[in-house]
XYZ file of C-alpha atoms in Angstrom:
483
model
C -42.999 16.820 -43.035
C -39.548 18.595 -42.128
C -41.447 20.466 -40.185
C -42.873 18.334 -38.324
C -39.684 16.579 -37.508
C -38.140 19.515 -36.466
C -40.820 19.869 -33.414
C -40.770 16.331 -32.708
C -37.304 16.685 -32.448
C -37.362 20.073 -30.168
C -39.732 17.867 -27.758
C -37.408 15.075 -27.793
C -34.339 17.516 -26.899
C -36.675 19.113 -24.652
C -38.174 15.899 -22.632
C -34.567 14.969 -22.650
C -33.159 18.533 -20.890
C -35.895 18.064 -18.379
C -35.164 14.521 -17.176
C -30.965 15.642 -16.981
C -32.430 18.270 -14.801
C -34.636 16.393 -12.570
C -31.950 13.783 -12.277
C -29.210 16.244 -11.888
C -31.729 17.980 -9.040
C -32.529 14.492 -7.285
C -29.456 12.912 -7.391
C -28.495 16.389 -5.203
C -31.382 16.292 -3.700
C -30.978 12.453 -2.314
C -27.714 13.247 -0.810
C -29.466 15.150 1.887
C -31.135 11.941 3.142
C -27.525 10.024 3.176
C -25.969 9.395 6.432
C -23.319 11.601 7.292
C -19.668 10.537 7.568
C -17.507 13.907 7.635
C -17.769 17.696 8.921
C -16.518 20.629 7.676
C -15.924 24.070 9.514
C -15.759 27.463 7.488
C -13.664 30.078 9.837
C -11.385 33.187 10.024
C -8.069 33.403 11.175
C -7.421 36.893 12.832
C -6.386 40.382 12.153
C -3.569 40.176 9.599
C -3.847 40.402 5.799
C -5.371 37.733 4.811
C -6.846 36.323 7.737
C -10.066 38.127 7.662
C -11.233 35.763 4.493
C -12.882 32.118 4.128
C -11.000 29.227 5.530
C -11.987 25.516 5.851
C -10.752 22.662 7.531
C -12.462 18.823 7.363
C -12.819 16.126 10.484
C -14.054 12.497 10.524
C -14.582 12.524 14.086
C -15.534 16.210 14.848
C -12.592 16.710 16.894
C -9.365 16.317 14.789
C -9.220 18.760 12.434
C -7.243 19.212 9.045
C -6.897 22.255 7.388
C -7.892 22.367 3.647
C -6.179 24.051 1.191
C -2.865 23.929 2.798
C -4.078 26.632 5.098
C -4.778 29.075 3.078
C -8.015 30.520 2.142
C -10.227 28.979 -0.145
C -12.782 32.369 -0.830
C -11.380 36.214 -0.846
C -14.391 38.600 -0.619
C -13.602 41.451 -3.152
C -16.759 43.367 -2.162
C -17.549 46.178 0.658
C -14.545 46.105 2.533
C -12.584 43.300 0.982
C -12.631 41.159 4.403
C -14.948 38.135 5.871
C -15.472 37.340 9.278
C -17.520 34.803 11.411
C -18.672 32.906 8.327
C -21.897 30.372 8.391
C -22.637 27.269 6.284
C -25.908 26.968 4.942
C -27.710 23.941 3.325
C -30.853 24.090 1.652
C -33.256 21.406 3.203
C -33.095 19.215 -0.442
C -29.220 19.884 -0.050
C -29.169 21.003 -3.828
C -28.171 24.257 -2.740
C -25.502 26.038 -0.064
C -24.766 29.200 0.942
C -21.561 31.319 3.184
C -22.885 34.317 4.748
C -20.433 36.387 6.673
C -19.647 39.506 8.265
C -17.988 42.448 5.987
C -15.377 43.113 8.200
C -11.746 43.761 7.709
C -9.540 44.902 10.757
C -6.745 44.156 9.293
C -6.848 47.123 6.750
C -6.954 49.520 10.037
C -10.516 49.841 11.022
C -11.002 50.563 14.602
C -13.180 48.727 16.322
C -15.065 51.630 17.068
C -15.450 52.245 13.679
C -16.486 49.026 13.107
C -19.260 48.632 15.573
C -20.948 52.128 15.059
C -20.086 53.692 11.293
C -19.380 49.824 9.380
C -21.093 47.822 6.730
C -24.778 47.135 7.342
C -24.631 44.090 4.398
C -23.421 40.984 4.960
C -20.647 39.050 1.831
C -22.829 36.400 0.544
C -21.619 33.179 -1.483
C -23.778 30.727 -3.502
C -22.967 26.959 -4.200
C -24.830 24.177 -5.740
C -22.218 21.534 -5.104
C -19.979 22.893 -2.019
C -16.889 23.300 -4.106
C -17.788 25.852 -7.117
C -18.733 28.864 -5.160
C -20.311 32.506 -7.089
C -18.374 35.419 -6.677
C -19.200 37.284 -3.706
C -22.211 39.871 -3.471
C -23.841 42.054 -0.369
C -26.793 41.661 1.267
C -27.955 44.468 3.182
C -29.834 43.567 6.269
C -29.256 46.281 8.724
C -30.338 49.491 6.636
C -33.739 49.240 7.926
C -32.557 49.305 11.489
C -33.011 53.250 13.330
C -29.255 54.073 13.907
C -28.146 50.839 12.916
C -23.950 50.603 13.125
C -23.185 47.315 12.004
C -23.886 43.682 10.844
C -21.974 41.380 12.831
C -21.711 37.578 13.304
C -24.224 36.573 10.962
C -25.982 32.724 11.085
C -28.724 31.581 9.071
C -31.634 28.532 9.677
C -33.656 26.957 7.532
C -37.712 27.341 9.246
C -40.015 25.003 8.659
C -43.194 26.644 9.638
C -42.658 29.196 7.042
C -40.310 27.813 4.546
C -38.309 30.040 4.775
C -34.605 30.859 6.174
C -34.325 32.798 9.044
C -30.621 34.936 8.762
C -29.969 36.595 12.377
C -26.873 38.720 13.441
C -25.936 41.609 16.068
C -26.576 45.339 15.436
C -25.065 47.925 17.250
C -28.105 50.354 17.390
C -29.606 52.938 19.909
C -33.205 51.587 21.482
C -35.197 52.887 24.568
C -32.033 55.169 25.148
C -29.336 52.915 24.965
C -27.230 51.697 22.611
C -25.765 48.293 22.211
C -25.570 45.433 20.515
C -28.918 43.517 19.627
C -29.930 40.375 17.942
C -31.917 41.151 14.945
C -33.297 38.823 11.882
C -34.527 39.018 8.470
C -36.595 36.278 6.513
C -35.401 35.151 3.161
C -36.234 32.380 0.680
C -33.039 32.933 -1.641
C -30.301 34.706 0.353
C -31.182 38.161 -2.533
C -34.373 39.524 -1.292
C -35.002 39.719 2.342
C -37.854 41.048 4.759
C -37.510 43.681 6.966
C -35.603 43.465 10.359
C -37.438 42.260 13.636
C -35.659 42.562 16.807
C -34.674 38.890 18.106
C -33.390 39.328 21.082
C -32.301 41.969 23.633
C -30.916 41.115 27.481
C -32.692 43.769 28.666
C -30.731 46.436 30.392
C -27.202 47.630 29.731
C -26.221 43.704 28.838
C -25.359 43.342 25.321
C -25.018 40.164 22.522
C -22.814 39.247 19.593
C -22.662 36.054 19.180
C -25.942 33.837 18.893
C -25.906 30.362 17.426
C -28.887 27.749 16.972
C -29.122 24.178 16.587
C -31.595 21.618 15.484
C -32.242 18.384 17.994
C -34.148 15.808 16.468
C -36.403 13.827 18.226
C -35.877 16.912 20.775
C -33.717 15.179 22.889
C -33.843 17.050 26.341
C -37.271 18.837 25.524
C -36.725 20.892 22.675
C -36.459 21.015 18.976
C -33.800 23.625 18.858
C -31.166 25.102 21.296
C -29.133 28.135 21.099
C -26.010 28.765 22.549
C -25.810 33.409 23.008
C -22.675 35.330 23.985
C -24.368 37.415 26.051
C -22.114 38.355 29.432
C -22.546 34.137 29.801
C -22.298 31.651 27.585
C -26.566 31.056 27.868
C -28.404 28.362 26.141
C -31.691 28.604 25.115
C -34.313 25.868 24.247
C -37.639 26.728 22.084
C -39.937 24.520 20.086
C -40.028 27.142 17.481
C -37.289 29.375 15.893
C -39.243 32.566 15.939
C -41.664 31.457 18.897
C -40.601 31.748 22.464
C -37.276 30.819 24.023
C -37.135 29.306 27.700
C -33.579 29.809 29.237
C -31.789 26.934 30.497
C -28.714 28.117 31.700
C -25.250 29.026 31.623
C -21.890 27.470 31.751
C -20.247 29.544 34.859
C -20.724 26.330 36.812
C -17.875 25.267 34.073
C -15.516 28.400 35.170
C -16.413 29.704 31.932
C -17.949 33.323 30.885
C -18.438 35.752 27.975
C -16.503 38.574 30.156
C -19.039 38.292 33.204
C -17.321 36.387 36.951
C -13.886 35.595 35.562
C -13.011 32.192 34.388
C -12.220 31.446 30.967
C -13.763 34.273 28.254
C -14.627 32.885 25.462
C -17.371 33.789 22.472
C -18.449 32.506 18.947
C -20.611 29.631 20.370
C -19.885 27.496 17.401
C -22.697 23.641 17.792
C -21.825 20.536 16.174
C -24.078 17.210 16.288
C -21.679 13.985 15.910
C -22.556 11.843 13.169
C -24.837 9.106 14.266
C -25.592 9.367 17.867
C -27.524 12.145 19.723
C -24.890 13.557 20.845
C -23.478 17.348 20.737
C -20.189 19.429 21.055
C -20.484 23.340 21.239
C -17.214 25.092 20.508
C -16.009 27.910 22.134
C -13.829 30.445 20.700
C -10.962 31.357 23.827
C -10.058 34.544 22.608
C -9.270 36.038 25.843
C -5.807 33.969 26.175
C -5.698 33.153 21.962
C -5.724 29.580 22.641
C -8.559 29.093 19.674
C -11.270 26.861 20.300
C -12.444 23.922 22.854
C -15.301 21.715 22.758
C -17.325 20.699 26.101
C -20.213 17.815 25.004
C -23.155 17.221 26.167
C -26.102 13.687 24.975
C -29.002 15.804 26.486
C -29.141 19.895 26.184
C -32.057 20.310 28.076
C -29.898 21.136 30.870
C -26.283 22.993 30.829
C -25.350 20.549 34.362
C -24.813 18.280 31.211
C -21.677 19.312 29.324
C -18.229 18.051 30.178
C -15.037 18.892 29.163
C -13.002 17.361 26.034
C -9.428 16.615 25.794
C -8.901 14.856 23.233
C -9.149 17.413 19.802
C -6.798 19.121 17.838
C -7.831 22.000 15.299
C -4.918 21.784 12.735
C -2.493 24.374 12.246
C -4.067 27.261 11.408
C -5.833 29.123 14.497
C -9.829 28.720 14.350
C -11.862 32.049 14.763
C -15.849 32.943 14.935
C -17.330 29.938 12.320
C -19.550 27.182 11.578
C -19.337 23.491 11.060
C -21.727 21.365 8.005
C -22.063 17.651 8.683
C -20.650 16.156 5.228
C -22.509 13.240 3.255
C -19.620 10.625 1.930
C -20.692 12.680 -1.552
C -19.774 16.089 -0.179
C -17.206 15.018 1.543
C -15.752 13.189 -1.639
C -16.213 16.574 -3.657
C -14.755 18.537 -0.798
C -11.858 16.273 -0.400
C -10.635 16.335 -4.392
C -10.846 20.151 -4.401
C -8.867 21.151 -1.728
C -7.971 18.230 0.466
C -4.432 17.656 -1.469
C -1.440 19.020 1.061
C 1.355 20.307 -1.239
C 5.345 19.094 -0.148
C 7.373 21.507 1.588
C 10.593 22.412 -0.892
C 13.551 24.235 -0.272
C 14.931 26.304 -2.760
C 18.729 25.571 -3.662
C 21.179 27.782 -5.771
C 23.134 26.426 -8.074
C 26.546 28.098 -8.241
C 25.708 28.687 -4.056
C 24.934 25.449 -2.737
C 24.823 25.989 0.597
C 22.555 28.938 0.227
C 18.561 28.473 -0.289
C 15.694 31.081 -1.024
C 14.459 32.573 2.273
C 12.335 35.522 3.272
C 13.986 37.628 5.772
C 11.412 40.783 6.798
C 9.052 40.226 3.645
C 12.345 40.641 1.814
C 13.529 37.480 -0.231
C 17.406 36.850 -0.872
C 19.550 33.353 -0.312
C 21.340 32.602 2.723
C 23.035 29.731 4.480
C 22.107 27.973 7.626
C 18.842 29.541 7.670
C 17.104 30.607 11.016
C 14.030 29.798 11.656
C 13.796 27.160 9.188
C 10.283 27.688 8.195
C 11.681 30.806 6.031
C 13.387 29.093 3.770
C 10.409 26.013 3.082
C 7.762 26.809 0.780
C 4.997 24.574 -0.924
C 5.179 24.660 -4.964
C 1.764 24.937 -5.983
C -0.445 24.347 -8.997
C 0.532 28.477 -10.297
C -2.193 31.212 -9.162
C -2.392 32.234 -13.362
C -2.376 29.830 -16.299
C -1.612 26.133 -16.550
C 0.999 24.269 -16.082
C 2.637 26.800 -13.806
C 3.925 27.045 -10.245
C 3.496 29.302 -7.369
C 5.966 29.589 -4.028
C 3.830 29.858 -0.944
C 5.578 30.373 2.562
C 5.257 27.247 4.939
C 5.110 29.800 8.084
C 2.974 32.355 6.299
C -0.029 30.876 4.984
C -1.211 32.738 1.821
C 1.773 34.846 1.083
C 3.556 33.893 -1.908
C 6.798 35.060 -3.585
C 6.073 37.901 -5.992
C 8.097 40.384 -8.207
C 7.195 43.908 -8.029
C 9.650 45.970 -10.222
C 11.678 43.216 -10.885
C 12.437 43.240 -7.218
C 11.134 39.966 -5.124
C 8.998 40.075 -1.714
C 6.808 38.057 0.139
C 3.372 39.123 -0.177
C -0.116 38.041 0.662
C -2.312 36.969 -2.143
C -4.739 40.047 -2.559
C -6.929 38.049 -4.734
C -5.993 40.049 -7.546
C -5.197 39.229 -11.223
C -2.071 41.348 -11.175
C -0.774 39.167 -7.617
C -1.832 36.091 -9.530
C 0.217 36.612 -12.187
C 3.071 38.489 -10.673
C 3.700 35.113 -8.127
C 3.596 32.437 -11.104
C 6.281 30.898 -13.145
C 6.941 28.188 -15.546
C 9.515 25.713 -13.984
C 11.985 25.099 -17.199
C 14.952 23.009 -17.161
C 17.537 25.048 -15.353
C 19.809 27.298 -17.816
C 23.355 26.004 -16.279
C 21.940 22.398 -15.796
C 19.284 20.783 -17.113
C 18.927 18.506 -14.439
C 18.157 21.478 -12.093
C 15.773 23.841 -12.888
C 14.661 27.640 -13.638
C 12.193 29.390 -12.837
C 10.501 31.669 -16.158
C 8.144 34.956 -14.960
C 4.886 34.213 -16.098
C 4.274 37.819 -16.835
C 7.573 38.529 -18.414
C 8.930 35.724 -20.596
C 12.165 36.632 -21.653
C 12.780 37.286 -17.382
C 13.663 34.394 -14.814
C 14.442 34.262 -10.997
C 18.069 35.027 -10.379
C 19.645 36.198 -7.225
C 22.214 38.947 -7.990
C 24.295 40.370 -4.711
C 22.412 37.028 -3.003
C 19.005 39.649 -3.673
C 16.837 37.607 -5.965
C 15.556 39.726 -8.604
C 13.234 39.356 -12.245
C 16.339 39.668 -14.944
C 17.113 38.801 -18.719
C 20.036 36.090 -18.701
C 22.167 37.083 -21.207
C 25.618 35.194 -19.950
C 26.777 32.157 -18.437
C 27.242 34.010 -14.368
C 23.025 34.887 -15.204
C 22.644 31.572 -16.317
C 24.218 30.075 -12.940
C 22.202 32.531 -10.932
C 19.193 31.417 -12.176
C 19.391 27.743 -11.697
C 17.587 26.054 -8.631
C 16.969 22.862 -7.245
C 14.053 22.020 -5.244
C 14.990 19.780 -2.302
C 12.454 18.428 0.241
């Protein structure tokens, strides 16, 4: 009899696990057929130290932009060679499951381009998600190896296909073919972003003409006569129509008529075709990185892609503070968007650091350096956001207002401002426990996480990682945080 209890128990603990499952699944699973009410854009910044990771910034309307995480980046890629460019958003078509591919990439460290384009990284930095906000730790995924002479992996974007199932994940390779070597389009077939088929050439201009940046986008109901359009940096800006992803692709034409090029007749250059459908109408904006003069991106719009005489200019956007490079944009459901929104949509106050026994002096950074001064100049280097601290609870991290991702740090007791390297030794170094201040309990102090008995003092107006042993340490280590 206790026997048989015990497996009528196991099935009841067993029926029950399913059904959480299958209502954890469709519950996720329903959220792809909700209406959309948000977007989100995953991007780089540029070459500088942490630029080259994963940013994100959210919209209502697709053209005012706000960036998330106060700016700074919300995924650090500590695999191949530490740095992330030209990320994509993927969601599964039962939107139970996303995915970030991007190119492994980091300028910033000193690659040359050369470098980059002909001996760099043949995998691409891969995250997994099954909610949008709790992402797996990075891995590679090497797509290029297969390719004769193959120098790179650039500007990677991924669709799911129908017809097969499957997702097709394209991206440029710098490779020798027929005797020259350039950049082509190449793409593998995956059903779970791990195991992948070999690589097919995708497209090549023919000739000495090379392409980067390609970019395709779904039109339902194939509004201007086909189901999907893609937008190639290519010389042009060219957009393509095709029924099918991996079928044929009929040109349509390019935007010169607009004054703008990839490089080719003057105008404004621009690349990283970037598409975006508006929520609710059939109606699209396609993005276009102007990296020629750095002015970021601009949208032109067009309600029927089945010809380029279509698009118009937009005035009215703004991208947020951060500058926008190479990315992607994910319509939001209001569920997403809700999930996005409570991880990373809070904007920390900007603080000023006051000494005590100095009160007309505040914490600024001055060359990476950090000391107090008076009648600062610029401003900016003396305002920081106090945030939730990178290591432990309870804690609080400085983060520069005009240097997004750079925090203060010690490093032998000494302070700087650094960029957050992603590692546990940073994380810890730039947190603190904000105590009531040692000369004044209504001010505060500021105790190392790393080193207990240690606070933030200045000494000689240097601010420095001491023991406070007498009442002039005591004074030097008291703050007030003033808005």
């Amino acid at each position: 009899m206790p026997r048989t209890l015990t497996r009528i128990g196991a099935l009841v603990a067993a029926v029950a696990l399913l059904f959480t499952s299958w209502s954890v699944t469709t519950d996720r699973r329903a959220e792809a057929l909700e209406p959309f009410t948000g977007y989100l854009m995953a991007h780089f910044t540029g070459e500088h130290a942490t630029g080259e990771q994963i940013y994100l910034a959210h919209s209502r309307d697709g053209l005012h932009w706000t960036d998330l995480n106060n700016g700074t980046p919300v995924l650090l890629s500590t695999v191949g060679t530490r740095g992330v460019r030209d990320p994509a958003l993927v969601r599964s078509p039962a939107g139970d499951r996303y995915w970030i591919i991007a190119t492994d990439l980091r300028i910033a460290n000193g690659t040359s381009w050369s470098d980059a384009a002909n001996r760099g990284s043949k995998s691409l930095v891969v995250w997994e998600s099954t909610d949008l906000v709790n992402w797996s730790a990075p891995r590679l995924l090497d797509v290029a190896s297969g390719i004769s002479g193959a120098g790179n992996a650039w500007a990677p974007e991924a669709i799911y296909d129908p017809a097969s199932g499957e997702y097709v994940v394209y991206w440029a390779t710098n490779a020798p073919l027929n005797g020259v070597t350039k950049h082509r389009i190449y793409y593998v077939r995956t059903r779970d972003f791990r195991a992948v088929t070999s690589p097919v050439l995708y497209i090549d201009r023919g000739a000495g003409q090379g392409i980067i940046d390609t970019q395709i986008v779904e039109s339902p109901g194939s509004v201007g006569g086909y189901r999907y359009y893609r937008a190639s940096a290519d010389g042009h800006i060219t957009v393509e129509g095709s029924n099918s992803i991996l079928g044929s692709w009929t040109t349509i034409g390019n935007l010169s008529h607009m004054g703008i090029s990839n490089g080719t007749g003057g105008g404004n250059v621009v690349e990283g075709p970037m598409w975006m459908q508006f929520n609710g109408r059939n109606e699209w904006a396609l993005w276009l990185d102007q990296y020629a003069t750095s002015r970021g991106y601009m949208p032109i719009a067009s309600t029927n892609l089945g010809s380029t005489r279509n698009f118009r200019t937009v005035s009215d956007y703004n991208l947020g503070a951060t500058r926008k490079r190479h990315g992607s944009i994910l319509n939001l459901t209001a569920a997403e968007e809700s999930r996005v929104l409570a991880k990373w949509g809070t904007t920390a106050p900007v603080n000023r650091i006051q000494s005590y026994n100095f009160q007309d002096r505040y914490v600024r950074h001055a060359d990476f350096d950090v000391r107090i001064d008076a009648n600062v100049s610029p401003a900016q280097d003396a305002q920081f956001r106090i945030m939730p601290g990178l290591a432990g609870s309870g804690t609080v991290s400085f983060q520069s207002v005009n240097y997004p991702g750079y925090y203060l740090r010690h490093n032998n007791y000494d302070f700087v401002l650094a960029a957050d390297d992603g590692s546990a030794t940073f994380k810890a170094d730039a947190t603190f426990r904000q105590v009531a201040g040692l000369a004044s309990a209504s001010w505060s102090s500021f105790q190392a996480y790393t080193h207990p008995d240690r606070y933030l003092r200045h000494y000689g107006y240097q601010l420095r990682l001491d023991p406070i042993t007498d009442a002039t340490g005591r004074a030097d280590a008291t703050f007030r945080l003033t808005s």
